[in-house]
Amino acid sequence: MSDKLEVEEKSQYFDEMFSGHQKPSICLDRSYLENSDNISNTKVTIDYENSEDHHEYSVRKFFTSGKSAKVVDEGHETVSCISGDITDLPLIPVAVLGSPGVGKTSLCHQFTTSSLINMKEGQEEVKMETELVVEVDGWKCRLNIVDFPGSFCHSLLSPDPTSSSSLDSYNMMVVLVVFAVDDRRSLERAGSLLALLRREGRLVDKVGVLVANKADLVRSRVVTEVEGQTLADRYEVGYLETSAGINYNVDQLLVKMVKEVQEAVDRKQGVVVKKMSVTERIKDLVGRRMSRETSQERERRRERE
């Protein structure tokens, strides 16, 4: 009984020592228990902060290689952080606009498997927001993707001041205008949206991309790639063909958004980005792959145990 009271007194004394201050973390290095060929981190962190102050979030990681900037999906990484740390990452609001039935929502779902953070339902519209963390070539950011319904786009073109104010409230850095290659009217609507956005100055200092979705529907296609590219060139935005149904170029679109925003941020901050040599890229890619394989092997060992 006396031992129990002594432990409680020590615990209370420990709490009083750090009253009003962040409690420390103790890091135990047990690398000596691992095989010498294990190159991954083997440290275990014991944090004395309240558990509710800690969160986990998933990061989609990508690596681009070669002159063609081939996108390599490095999978998901789960990161533990103290509440508030994630808000230090750059936030990139993304608007997804287009006609009904062009596959905008499927495209947004394909971007990530993260949970839906906001959903507003009306009689004729559903607006969805999804937040995910993406890392491309070591640069990490948060994307807040807002999937505006087709009815909202119709109101925007009316024009409706309420819809314009709603769009402005998000302070978008990226605008995706989506059409379906099997629907010519959706291309015309996309052209009208781009014309409105440029006329009102909503494409200035923004990353704009015209997205031709449902590219897998070859037989029913009515809009050619040349037509789509011509429209994109007219309004000086990027162009990419995708298919949410077969996950074609979806990762490429995600990486394109992040890379172009990063370049814009670096230009504003006057950052000179040093390009990696081919040898450095190969070394970096091999190191990442070895780290990922080691992590996967550890997970398999844990499952067997």
Short mmCIF file of C-alpha atoms in Angstrom, two decimals, residues 40-224:
data_model
loop_
_atom_site.label_atom_id
_atom_site.label_comp_id
_atom_site.label_asym_id
_atom_site.label_seq_id
_atom_site.Cartn_x
_atom_site.Cartn_y
_atom_site.Cartn_z
CA SER A 40 15.49 2.48 -41.03
CA ASN A 41 14.79 4.41 -37.83
CA THR A 42 14.47 2.18 -34.78
CA LYS A 43 13.80 4.81 -32.14
CA VAL A 44 10.73 4.64 -29.93
CA THR A 45 9.33 7.90 -28.60
CA ILE A 46 7.43 8.06 -25.32
CA ASP A 47 5.55 11.35 -25.07
CA TYR A 48 4.12 12.57 -21.80
CA GLU A 49 1.73 15.05 -23.40
CA ASN A 50 -1.99 14.36 -23.18
CA SER A 51 -3.04 11.83 -25.82
CA GLU A 52 -5.77 14.14 -27.11
CA ASP A 53 -3.04 16.63 -28.16
CA HIS A 54 -1.59 14.10 -30.59
CA HIS A 55 -2.96 13.19 -33.97
CA GLU A 56 -2.09 10.99 -36.90
CA TYR A 57 -2.50 11.94 -40.52
CA SER A 58 -1.74 10.18 -43.78
CA VAL A 59 0.62 11.63 -46.38
CA ARG A 60 0.50 10.68 -50.06
CA LYS A 61 4.11 10.69 -51.24
CA PHE A 62 5.32 11.11 -54.82
CA PHE A 63 8.65 11.34 -56.55
CA THR A 64 9.27 12.68 -60.05
CA SER A 65 12.15 11.36 -62.11
CA GLY A 66 13.68 11.95 -65.51
CA LYS A 67 13.23 14.75 -68.04
CA SER A 68 9.67 13.57 -68.63
CA ALA A 69 8.99 14.07 -64.90
CA LYS A 70 7.60 10.55 -64.56
CA VAL A 71 5.48 10.32 -61.41
CA VAL A 72 6.40 7.56 -58.97
CA ASP A 73 3.81 6.81 -56.29
CA GLU A 74 5.61 6.08 -53.03
CA GLY A 75 2.42 5.17 -51.20
CA HIS A 76 1.02 6.50 -47.94
CA GLU A 77 2.97 7.42 -44.84
CA THR A 78 1.29 7.78 -41.44
CA VAL A 79 2.70 10.69 -39.46
CA SER A 80 2.14 11.40 -35.75
CA CYS A 81 2.15 15.02 -34.70
CA ILE A 82 1.25 17.37 -31.87
CA SER A 83 -2.00 19.21 -32.44
CA GLY A 84 -1.25 22.32 -34.47
CA ASP A 85 1.85 20.99 -36.24
CA ILE A 86 -0.14 20.06 -39.34
CA THR A 87 -1.42 23.63 -39.65
CA ASP A 88 2.17 24.77 -40.22
CA LEU A 89 2.08 23.12 -43.65
CA PRO A 90 1.19 25.35 -46.63
CA LEU A 91 -2.57 25.20 -47.31
CA ILE A 92 -3.62 25.04 -50.96
CA PRO A 93 -7.35 25.57 -51.63
CA VAL A 94 -8.45 23.84 -54.85
CA ALA A 95 -11.73 24.56 -56.69
CA VAL A 96 -13.15 21.83 -58.94
CA LEU A 97 -15.70 23.19 -61.41
CA GLY A 98 -17.66 21.65 -64.28
CA SER A 99 -20.99 20.46 -65.61
CA PRO A 100 -23.02 17.69 -63.94
CA GLY A 101 -21.96 14.17 -64.91
CA VAL A 102 -18.38 14.93 -65.97
CA GLY A 103 -16.92 12.82 -63.15
CA LYS A 104 -15.68 15.61 -60.85
CA THR A 105 -16.64 13.81 -57.66
CA SER A 106 -15.10 10.51 -58.77
CA LEU A 107 -11.93 12.39 -59.66
CA CYS A 108 -11.78 13.99 -56.21
CA HIS A 109 -12.35 10.64 -54.50
CA GLN A 110 -9.56 9.13 -56.57
CA PHE A 111 -7.14 11.78 -55.33
CA THR A 112 -7.24 10.34 -51.82
CA THR A 113 -8.81 7.83 -49.50
CA SER A 114 -9.01 10.39 -46.66
CA SER A 115 -12.31 11.00 -44.94
CA LEU A 116 -14.84 13.58 -46.00
CA ILE A 117 -14.39 16.65 -43.82
CA ASN A 118 -17.43 18.67 -44.85
CA MET A 119 -20.60 18.02 -46.74
CA LYS A 120 -23.49 20.40 -47.32
CA GLU A 121 -26.62 18.99 -48.84
CA GLY A 122 -29.45 20.83 -50.51
CA GLN A 123 -32.35 19.86 -52.69
CA GLU A 124 -30.34 20.12 -55.85
CA GLU A 125 -26.71 20.42 -54.82
CA VAL A 126 -24.02 18.67 -52.86
CA LYS A 127 -20.77 20.48 -52.15
CA MET A 128 -17.94 18.39 -50.74
CA GLU A 129 -14.61 19.33 -49.22
CA THR A 130 -11.77 16.88 -48.79
CA GLU A 131 -8.44 17.62 -47.15
CA LEU A 132 -5.30 15.60 -47.74
CA VAL A 133 -1.58 16.00 -47.21
CA VAL A 134 0.67 15.47 -50.23
CA GLU A 135 4.45 15.35 -50.49
CA VAL A 136 6.14 15.73 -53.87
CA ASP A 137 9.93 15.50 -54.08
CA GLY A 138 10.20 16.34 -50.39
CA TRP A 139 7.85 19.37 -50.46
CA LYS A 140 4.83 18.80 -48.25
CA CYS A 141 1.52 20.69 -48.27
CA ARG A 142 -2.17 20.40 -47.43
CA LEU A 143 -4.77 20.39 -50.20
CA ASN A 144 -8.30 21.52 -49.43
CA ILE A 145 -10.24 20.25 -52.45
CA VAL A 146 -13.69 21.79 -52.90
CA ASP A 147 -15.92 19.90 -55.34
CA PHE A 148 -18.57 22.40 -56.44
CA PRO A 149 -21.75 20.84 -57.91
CA GLY A 150 -22.87 21.44 -61.48
CA SER A 151 -25.77 23.59 -60.26
CA PHE A 152 -23.26 25.94 -58.60
CA CYS A 153 -21.41 26.35 -61.90
CA HIS A 154 -24.72 27.15 -63.62
CA SER A 155 -25.40 29.85 -60.99
CA LEU A 156 -21.88 31.19 -61.38
CA LEU A 157 -22.49 31.73 -65.09
CA SER A 158 -25.93 33.35 -64.51
CA PRO A 159 -24.24 35.37 -62.93
CA ASP A 160 -25.26 34.98 -59.30
CA PRO A 161 -23.52 37.30 -56.76
CA THR A 162 -24.02 34.73 -54.00
CA SER A 163 -22.12 32.06 -55.95
CA SER A 164 -19.33 34.50 -56.76
CA SER A 165 -18.99 35.43 -53.08
CA SER A 166 -18.96 31.75 -52.11
CA LEU A 167 -16.12 31.08 -54.55
CA ASP A 168 -14.18 34.11 -53.32
CA SER A 169 -14.50 33.01 -49.69
CA TYR A 170 -12.19 30.04 -50.33
CA ASN A 171 -9.36 32.18 -51.78
CA MET A 172 -8.55 29.47 -54.32
CA MET A 173 -4.95 28.93 -55.41
CA VAL A 174 -5.80 26.16 -57.90
CA VAL A 175 -8.78 25.99 -60.27
CA LEU A 176 -9.64 22.76 -62.09
CA VAL A 177 -12.24 23.07 -64.83
CA VAL A 178 -13.45 19.59 -65.80
CA PHE A 179 -15.29 18.38 -68.89
CA ALA A 180 -16.04 14.91 -70.26
CA VAL A 181 -14.64 13.84 -73.61
CA ASP A 182 -17.95 12.13 -74.47
CA ASP A 183 -20.01 15.28 -73.87
CA ARG A 184 -19.46 18.28 -76.16
CA ARG A 185 -21.83 20.47 -74.17
CA SER A 186 -19.59 20.00 -71.13
CA LEU A 187 -16.67 21.33 -73.20
CA GLU A 188 -18.73 24.39 -74.12
CA ARG A 189 -19.63 24.91 -70.46
CA ALA A 190 -15.93 24.57 -69.53
CA GLY A 191 -15.10 27.27 -72.11
CA SER A 192 -17.74 29.56 -70.62
CA LEU A 193 -16.35 29.00 -67.11
CA LEU A 194 -12.79 29.76 -68.22
CA ALA A 195 -13.98 32.92 -70.01
CA LEU A 196 -15.79 34.08 -66.84
CA LEU A 197 -12.83 33.28 -64.59
CA ARG A 198 -10.41 35.20 -66.80
CA ARG A 199 -12.80 38.13 -67.29
CA GLU A 200 -13.18 38.53 -63.52
CA GLY A 201 -9.44 38.12 -62.89
CA ARG A 202 -9.83 34.80 -61.05
CA LEU A 203 -7.01 33.15 -63.00
CA VAL A 204 -4.42 35.80 -62.15
CA ASP A 205 -1.59 34.30 -60.07
CA LYS A 206 -3.55 31.03 -59.92
CA VAL A 207 -2.79 27.54 -61.17
CA GLY A 208 -5.45 26.75 -63.76
CA VAL A 209 -5.92 23.35 -65.40
CA LEU A 210 -8.47 22.23 -67.98
CA VAL A 211 -9.15 18.55 -67.25
CA ALA A 212 -10.52 16.25 -69.96
CA ASN A 213 -12.05 13.41 -67.96
CA LYS A 214 -13.36 10.00 -69.08
CA ALA A 215 -10.48 9.61 -71.53
CA ASP A 216 -11.00 5.84 -71.41
CA LEU A 217 -14.29 6.16 -73.35
CA VAL A 218 -12.58 5.90 -76.72
CA ARG A 219 -15.57 4.73 -78.77
CA SER A 220 -18.02 7.31 -77.46
CA ARG A 221 -15.53 10.17 -77.51
CA VAL A 222 -16.72 13.30 -79.33
CA VAL A 223 -14.11 15.85 -78.18
CA THR A 224 -10.60 15.45 -79.56
#
